[in-house]
Amino acid sequence: MKKRYSILAAFLVLFAIPARCQDAPPLKLAQTLTLPADIKGNFDHFGVDLKGNRLFATPEGYKAVLVFELKTGKPIHTITGIGKPHAVLYREDLNRIYITDGDTGYVKIFDGKSYALLSSVKLLEDSDSIGYDPKTKYLYVDNGGGDVHQTYSILSVVDTTAGKKLADIKIDGDTLEAMALESASPKLYFNNKAKNQVDVVDREKRTLVASWPVTKCKTNVAMAFDEANHRLFIACRTGQIAVLDTQSGKEITALPITKGVDDVVYDPGSRRIYAACDGNVDVYQQSSADEYKLLAQVPTAPMGRTARLVPELKRYFVAVRQHGTDSAKILVFDVL
């Protein structure tokens, strides 16, 4: 009899563990925002205004930025006059919206209340990814490269207070991608996609100081940063996240993810990594600087690979492009 109870208990334990995992997914779909049928093509990066309760979405082919209420998903406004929106920064203290326009090569500055265009900062075409330094109020923008028939790219420094360009840093390689700024030092890390490496710039000297090859995956397009543990997460389209030590520049490990990633974020509060891939959000839990466990692959939709985590609201937003007869949409997940 005791043996029978022991076997029964073992089965209960085996079945209880997966049941518990299924009951507590890291993300739960809370809302689907269906967009107008004429919004087609890829999305790029979201922007957020926490105080003003606004989410900025960037359908690249729509020549506009869509503005929604952050908490309810209600459409508020459409910012027009943008050739190809790529990235959005909102400065709360000035109530200004900064948008990179890859078509014209401008950083366009809009009034945060009226949405009127205030001024523009001329860069090269394909003005794309951004990184913001809250101490200096400088915006770092990658631009130029292959779209202007150059073998090199430009990392431009823009003073967002004065609304003017301060400097250009020339980087060998025709395609740059996501970047991360270190707060404890002047280092800026960015993906040099053309060379499948991470380049490091000194923001004070405005020079390239290091280049680290990424060998554990290919087509490095997204980046997240755990500054406390000196770990850089490089997400690649081939389906891996390479984990780099920023003190040595060496790769530590590679985490398998769904192919087609475009956005990755690290949340220091929960110590989780969220990778928005083609059809899934892959969520990893960090237990130490070098130990990671896959929590779940949360289904989204084909090409739903551009995302934004808002940890203050425990919300995760995923942009999904129009696919077949399905309209474009924004999926709103609760973070559990």
Coordinates of C-alpha atoms in Angstrom, one line a residue:
M1 CA 0.0 0.0 0.0
K2 CA 2.8 2.4 0.9
K3 CA 4.5 1.7 -2.4
R4 CA 1.2 2.5 -4.3
Y5 CA 0.9 5.8 -2.5
S6 CA 4.5 6.7 -3.3
I7 CA 3.9 6.1 -7.0
L8 CA 0.7 8.1 -6.9
A9 CA 2.5 11.0 -5.2
A10 CA 5.3 10.9 -7.7
F11 CA 2.8 11.2 -10.6
L12 CA 1.0 14.1 -8.9
V13 CA 4.3 15.9 -8.5
L14 CA 5.2 15.4 -12.2
F15 CA 1.9 16.7 -13.4
A16 CA 1.6 19.5 -10.9
I17 CA 4.8 21.2 -12.1
P18 CA 3.8 21.8 -15.7
A19 CA 0.3 22.7 -14.7
R20 CA 1.7 25.4 -12.4
C21 CA 3.8 26.7 -15.3
Q22 CA 0.9 26.8 -17.6
D23 CA -1.2 28.7 -15.0
A24 CA 1.4 31.4 -14.6
P25 CA 2.8 32.5 -18.0
P26 CA 5.2 35.5 -18.0
L27 CA 2.9 37.3 -20.5
K28 CA -0.9 37.3 -20.9
L29 CA -2.7 39.0 -23.8
A30 CA -4.9 41.7 -22.4
Q31 CA -5.9 43.7 -25.5
T32 CA -5.6 43.7 -29.3
L33 CA -5.6 47.1 -31.1
T34 CA -6.7 46.6 -34.7
L35 CA -5.3 49.3 -37.0
P36 CA -6.8 50.7 -40.2
A37 CA -6.5 48.6 -43.3
D38 CA -4.2 51.1 -45.1
I39 CA -1.4 50.6 -42.6
K40 CA 0.9 48.1 -44.2
G41 CA 4.5 47.1 -44.1
N42 CA 6.9 46.9 -41.2
F43 CA 6.9 48.7 -37.9
D44 CA 9.9 50.1 -36.1
H45 CA 10.5 51.1 -32.5
F46 CA 7.9 52.4 -30.1
G47 CA 8.2 55.5 -28.0
V48 CA 6.6 56.1 -24.6
D49 CA 5.4 59.2 -22.6
L50 CA 4.7 57.9 -19.1
K51 CA 3.5 61.1 -17.6
G52 CA 1.3 62.0 -20.5
N53 CA -0.1 58.4 -20.9
R54 CA 1.0 58.1 -24.5
L55 CA 2.4 55.3 -26.7
F56 CA 4.0 56.2 -30.0
A57 CA 4.0 53.6 -32.8
T58 CA 6.0 53.8 -36.0
P59 CA 4.5 52.1 -39.1
E60 CA 7.3 52.8 -41.6
G61 CA 5.3 52.8 -44.8
Y62 CA 2.5 54.9 -43.4
K63 CA 4.5 58.1 -43.3
A64 CA 3.2 59.0 -39.9
V65 CA 3.5 58.1 -36.2
L66 CA 0.5 56.8 -34.4
V67 CA -0.3 58.0 -30.9
F68 CA -2.4 56.0 -28.4
E69 CA -3.4 56.2 -24.8
L70 CA -0.9 54.1 -23.0
K71 CA -3.3 52.6 -20.5
T72 CA -6.4 52.1 -22.6
G73 CA -5.1 51.8 -26.2
K74 CA -7.5 54.5 -27.4
P75 CA -6.2 56.4 -30.6
I76 CA -5.3 60.0 -29.8
H77 CA -3.5 61.5 -32.8
T78 CA -1.5 60.8 -36.0
I79 CA 1.7 62.8 -36.4
T80 CA 2.1 63.3 -40.2
G81 CA 4.8 64.7 -42.3
I82 CA 7.3 61.9 -41.7
G83 CA 8.8 60.0 -44.7
K84 CA 9.8 56.9 -42.9
P85 CA 9.6 56.9 -39.1
H86 CA 12.1 54.7 -37.2
A87 CA 12.5 55.7 -33.6
V88 CA 10.8 58.1 -31.1
L89 CA 12.1 59.9 -28.0
Y90 CA 9.9 61.9 -25.7
R91 CA 11.4 64.5 -23.4
E92 CA 9.1 65.1 -20.6
D93 CA 10.8 68.3 -19.2
L94 CA 10.5 70.1 -22.6
N95 CA 7.3 68.3 -23.7
R96 CA 8.9 67.6 -27.1
I97 CA 8.8 64.5 -29.3
Y98 CA 11.9 63.6 -31.4
I99 CA 11.4 61.3 -34.4
T100 CA 14.1 59.9 -36.8
D101 CA 13.0 60.1 -40.4
G102 CA 14.9 57.6 -42.5
D103 CA 13.5 58.9 -45.7
T104 CA 14.6 62.5 -45.4
G105 CA 17.5 62.0 -43.0
Y106 CA 16.1 64.4 -40.4
V107 CA 15.5 64.2 -36.7
K108 CA 12.2 66.0 -36.5
I109 CA 11.2 67.8 -33.3
F110 CA 7.5 68.2 -32.5
D111 CA 5.6 70.0 -29.8
G112 CA 4.3 67.5 -27.3
K113 CA 1.0 69.3 -26.8
S114 CA 0.0 70.6 -30.3
Y115 CA 2.1 68.1 -32.3
A116 CA 3.3 71.0 -34.4
L117 CA 6.7 70.6 -36.1
L118 CA 9.1 72.9 -34.2
S119 CA 12.4 72.2 -36.0
S120 CA 14.5 69.6 -37.7
V121 CA 18.1 68.5 -37.5
K122 CA 19.6 67.4 -40.8
L123 CA 21.5 64.1 -40.8
L124 CA 22.0 61.6 -43.6
E125 CA 19.3 59.4 -45.1
D126 CA 18.4 56.2 -43.2
S127 CA 18.4 58.0 -39.8
D128 CA 17.4 55.1 -37.7
S129 CA 18.2 53.7 -34.2
I130 CA 18.7 56.0 -31.3
G131 CA 20.3 56.1 -27.9
Y132 CA 19.7 58.8 -25.3
D133 CA 21.9 60.1 -22.5
P134 CA 19.6 61.7 -19.8
K135 CA 22.6 63.4 -18.2
T136 CA 23.8 65.4 -21.2
K137 CA 20.4 65.3 -23.0
Y138 CA 22.3 64.1 -26.1
L139 CA 20.7 61.9 -28.6
Y140 CA 22.9 59.4 -30.6
V141 CA 21.5 58.5 -34.0
D142 CA 22.9 56.1 -36.6
N143 CA 22.5 57.2 -40.2
G144 CA 24.1 57.0 -43.6
G145 CA 25.7 53.7 -44.8
G146 CA 24.4 51.5 -47.6
D147 CA 21.3 53.6 -48.3
V148 CA 23.5 56.5 -49.3
H149 CA 26.0 54.3 -51.1
Q150 CA 28.7 54.5 -48.5
T151 CA 30.8 51.7 -47.0
Y152 CA 30.8 53.5 -43.7
S153 CA 28.0 54.7 -41.4
I154 CA 27.7 57.8 -39.2
L155 CA 26.9 57.9 -35.5
S156 CA 25.6 61.5 -35.0
V157 CA 25.4 63.4 -31.7
V158 CA 22.4 65.7 -31.4
D159 CA 21.8 68.2 -28.6
T160 CA 18.1 67.8 -28.0
T161 CA 17.9 71.0 -25.9
A162 CA 19.4 73.2 -28.6
G163 CA 18.0 71.2 -31.4
K164 CA 21.3 70.9 -33.3
K165 CA 23.9 68.4 -34.4
L166 CA 27.2 68.5 -32.4
A167 CA 29.3 65.9 -34.0
D168 CA 29.6 62.9 -36.4
I169 CA 31.5 59.8 -35.6
K170 CA 32.5 57.7 -38.6
I171 CA 32.1 54.0 -38.3
D172 CA 33.4 51.4 -40.8
G173 CA 30.4 49.3 -41.9
D174 CA 27.3 50.1 -44.0
T175 CA 24.7 49.0 -41.5
L176 CA 24.4 49.9 -37.8
E177 CA 21.6 48.8 -35.5
A178 CA 20.5 49.0 -31.9
M179 CA 22.6 50.7 -29.2
A180 CA 23.0 50.9 -25.4
L181 CA 24.6 53.5 -23.2
E182 CA 26.4 52.8 -20.0
S183 CA 25.5 55.2 -17.2
A184 CA 28.7 54.6 -15.1
S185 CA 31.1 55.3 -17.9
P186 CA 31.1 57.2 -21.3
K187 CA 30.8 53.9 -23.2
L188 CA 28.2 53.4 -25.9
Y189 CA 27.7 49.9 -27.4
F190 CA 26.1 49.3 -30.8
N191 CA 25.5 46.5 -33.2
N192 CA 27.7 46.8 -36.4
K193 CA 25.5 44.5 -38.4
A194 CA 27.6 44.8 -41.5
K195 CA 30.6 43.2 -39.7
N196 CA 28.6 41.0 -37.2
Q197 CA 30.3 42.7 -34.3
V198 CA 29.7 45.0 -31.4
D199 CA 31.5 48.4 -31.6
V200 CA 32.2 50.5 -28.5
V201 CA 32.4 54.3 -28.6
D202 CA 33.7 56.7 -26.0
R203 CA 31.0 59.3 -25.8
E204 CA 33.3 62.0 -24.3
K205 CA 36.2 61.5 -26.7
R206 CA 33.7 60.6 -29.6
T207 CA 36.0 57.9 -30.9
L208 CA 35.7 54.2 -31.5
V209 CA 37.6 52.4 -28.7
A210 CA 36.9 48.7 -29.3
S211 CA 35.3 46.2 -31.6
W212 CA 34.1 42.8 -30.4
P213 CA 33.2 40.0 -32.8
V214 CA 29.9 38.1 -32.3
T215 CA 30.6 34.5 -33.3
K216 CA 27.7 32.7 -31.6
C217 CA 25.0 34.1 -33.9
K218 CA 24.6 36.0 -37.2
T219 CA 22.8 39.2 -38.2
N220 CA 23.0 41.0 -34.9
V221 CA 20.1 43.5 -34.9
A222 CA 18.9 44.0 -31.4
M223 CA 20.6 44.8 -28.1
A224 CA 19.8 44.9 -24.3
F225 CA 22.0 45.7 -21.4
D226 CA 22.3 44.5 -17.8
E227 CA 24.7 47.2 -16.5
A228 CA 24.8 45.9 -13.0
N229 CA 26.2 42.5 -14.1
H230 CA 28.2 43.9 -17.1
R231 CA 26.3 41.7 -19.5
L232 CA 25.3 42.7 -23.0
F233 CA 22.6 40.7 -24.8
I234 CA 23.0 40.6 -28.6
A235 CA 20.0 39.2 -30.4
C236 CA 20.5 37.8 -33.9
R237 CA 18.0 36.9 -36.7
T238 CA 19.5 33.4 -36.9
G239 CA 17.8 32.6 -33.6
Q240 CA 20.2 33.2 -30.7
I241 CA 21.0 35.8 -28.1
A242 CA 24.8 36.1 -27.6
V243 CA 25.7 37.1 -24.0
L244 CA 28.8 39.3 -23.8
D245 CA 30.9 40.4 -20.9
T246 CA 31.3 44.2 -21.3
Q247 CA 34.5 44.2 -19.1
S248 CA 36.3 41.8 -21.4
G249 CA 34.3 41.9 -24.6
K250 CA 34.1 38.1 -24.6
E251 CA 31.1 36.0 -25.4
I252 CA 29.9 34.0 -22.4
T253 CA 27.1 31.9 -23.8
A254 CA 24.3 31.8 -26.4
L255 CA 20.6 31.5 -25.6
P256 CA 18.4 29.9 -28.3
I257 CA 15.3 32.0 -29.4
T258 CA 12.8 32.0 -32.3
K259 CA 14.3 33.2 -35.6
G260 CA 13.6 36.7 -36.9
V261 CA 14.1 38.8 -33.8
D262 CA 13.9 42.6 -34.0
D263 CA 13.7 43.8 -30.4
V264 CA 15.2 42.6 -27.1
V265 CA 14.9 44.1 -23.7
Y266 CA 16.3 43.3 -20.2
D267 CA 14.2 44.2 -17.2
P268 CA 16.4 44.6 -14.1
G269 CA 13.5 44.5 -11.8
S270 CA 12.3 41.0 -12.7
R271 CA 15.7 40.0 -14.2
R272 CA 14.0 38.8 -17.3
I273 CA 14.9 39.1 -21.0
Y274 CA 12.1 39.6 -23.6
A275 CA 13.0 38.9 -27.2
A276 CA 10.3 39.8 -29.8
C277 CA 10.7 37.3 -32.7
D278 CA 8.8 36.3 -35.8
G279 CA 5.7 34.8 -34.2
N280 CA 6.8 34.5 -30.6
V281 CA 8.0 36.5 -27.6
D282 CA 10.8 34.4 -26.0
V283 CA 11.2 35.1 -22.3
Y284 CA 14.3 34.2 -20.3
Q285 CA 14.8 34.4 -16.5
Q286 CA 18.2 35.3 -15.3
S287 CA 19.3 33.6 -12.1
S288 CA 22.9 34.9 -12.2
A289 CA 25.1 36.8 -14.6
D290 CA 25.8 33.6 -16.5
E291 CA 22.7 31.5 -15.8
Y292 CA 19.5 31.8 -17.8
K293 CA 16.3 29.7 -18.1
L294 CA 13.7 29.9 -20.8
L295 CA 10.4 30.6 -19.2
A296 CA 8.1 30.5 -22.2
Q297 CA 7.6 31.2 -25.9
V298 CA 4.5 33.3 -26.0
P299 CA 2.7 33.3 -29.4
T300 CA 2.1 36.6 -31.1
A301 CA 1.6 36.6 -34.9
P302 CA 3.7 36.4 -38.1
M303 CA 6.2 39.4 -38.3
G304 CA 5.1 40.5 -34.8
R305 CA 8.7 41.3 -33.8
T306 CA 8.8 44.9 -32.8
A307 CA 8.0 45.5 -29.1
R308 CA 8.3 47.8 -26.1
L309 CA 8.3 46.9 -22.4
V310 CA 6.8 49.4 -20.0
P311 CA 7.8 48.0 -16.6
E312 CA 6.1 50.8 -14.7
L313 CA 2.7 49.6 -16.0
K314 CA 3.7 46.0 -16.2
R315 CA 2.7 46.1 -19.9
Y316 CA 4.4 44.7 -23.0
F317 CA 3.4 46.0 -26.5
V318 CA 4.0 44.1 -29.7
A319 CA 3.5 45.6 -33.2
V320 CA 2.2 43.2 -35.9
R321 CA 2.3 44.2 -39.5
Q322 CA -0.5 43.5 -42.0
H323 CA -0.4 39.9 -43.1
G324 CA -2.7 38.4 -45.8
T325 CA -6.2 39.6 -45.0
D326 CA -5.4 40.4 -41.4
S327 CA -5.0 44.0 -40.6
A328 CA -2.0 45.4 -38.7
K329 CA -2.4 45.4 -34.9
I330 CA -0.8 46.1 -31.6
L331 CA -0.9 43.4 -29.1
V332 CA -1.0 44.5 -25.4
F333 CA 0.3 42.0 -22.9
D334 CA 0.1 42.1 -19.1
V335 CA 3.4 41.2 -17.5
L336 CA 2.9 38.6 -14.8

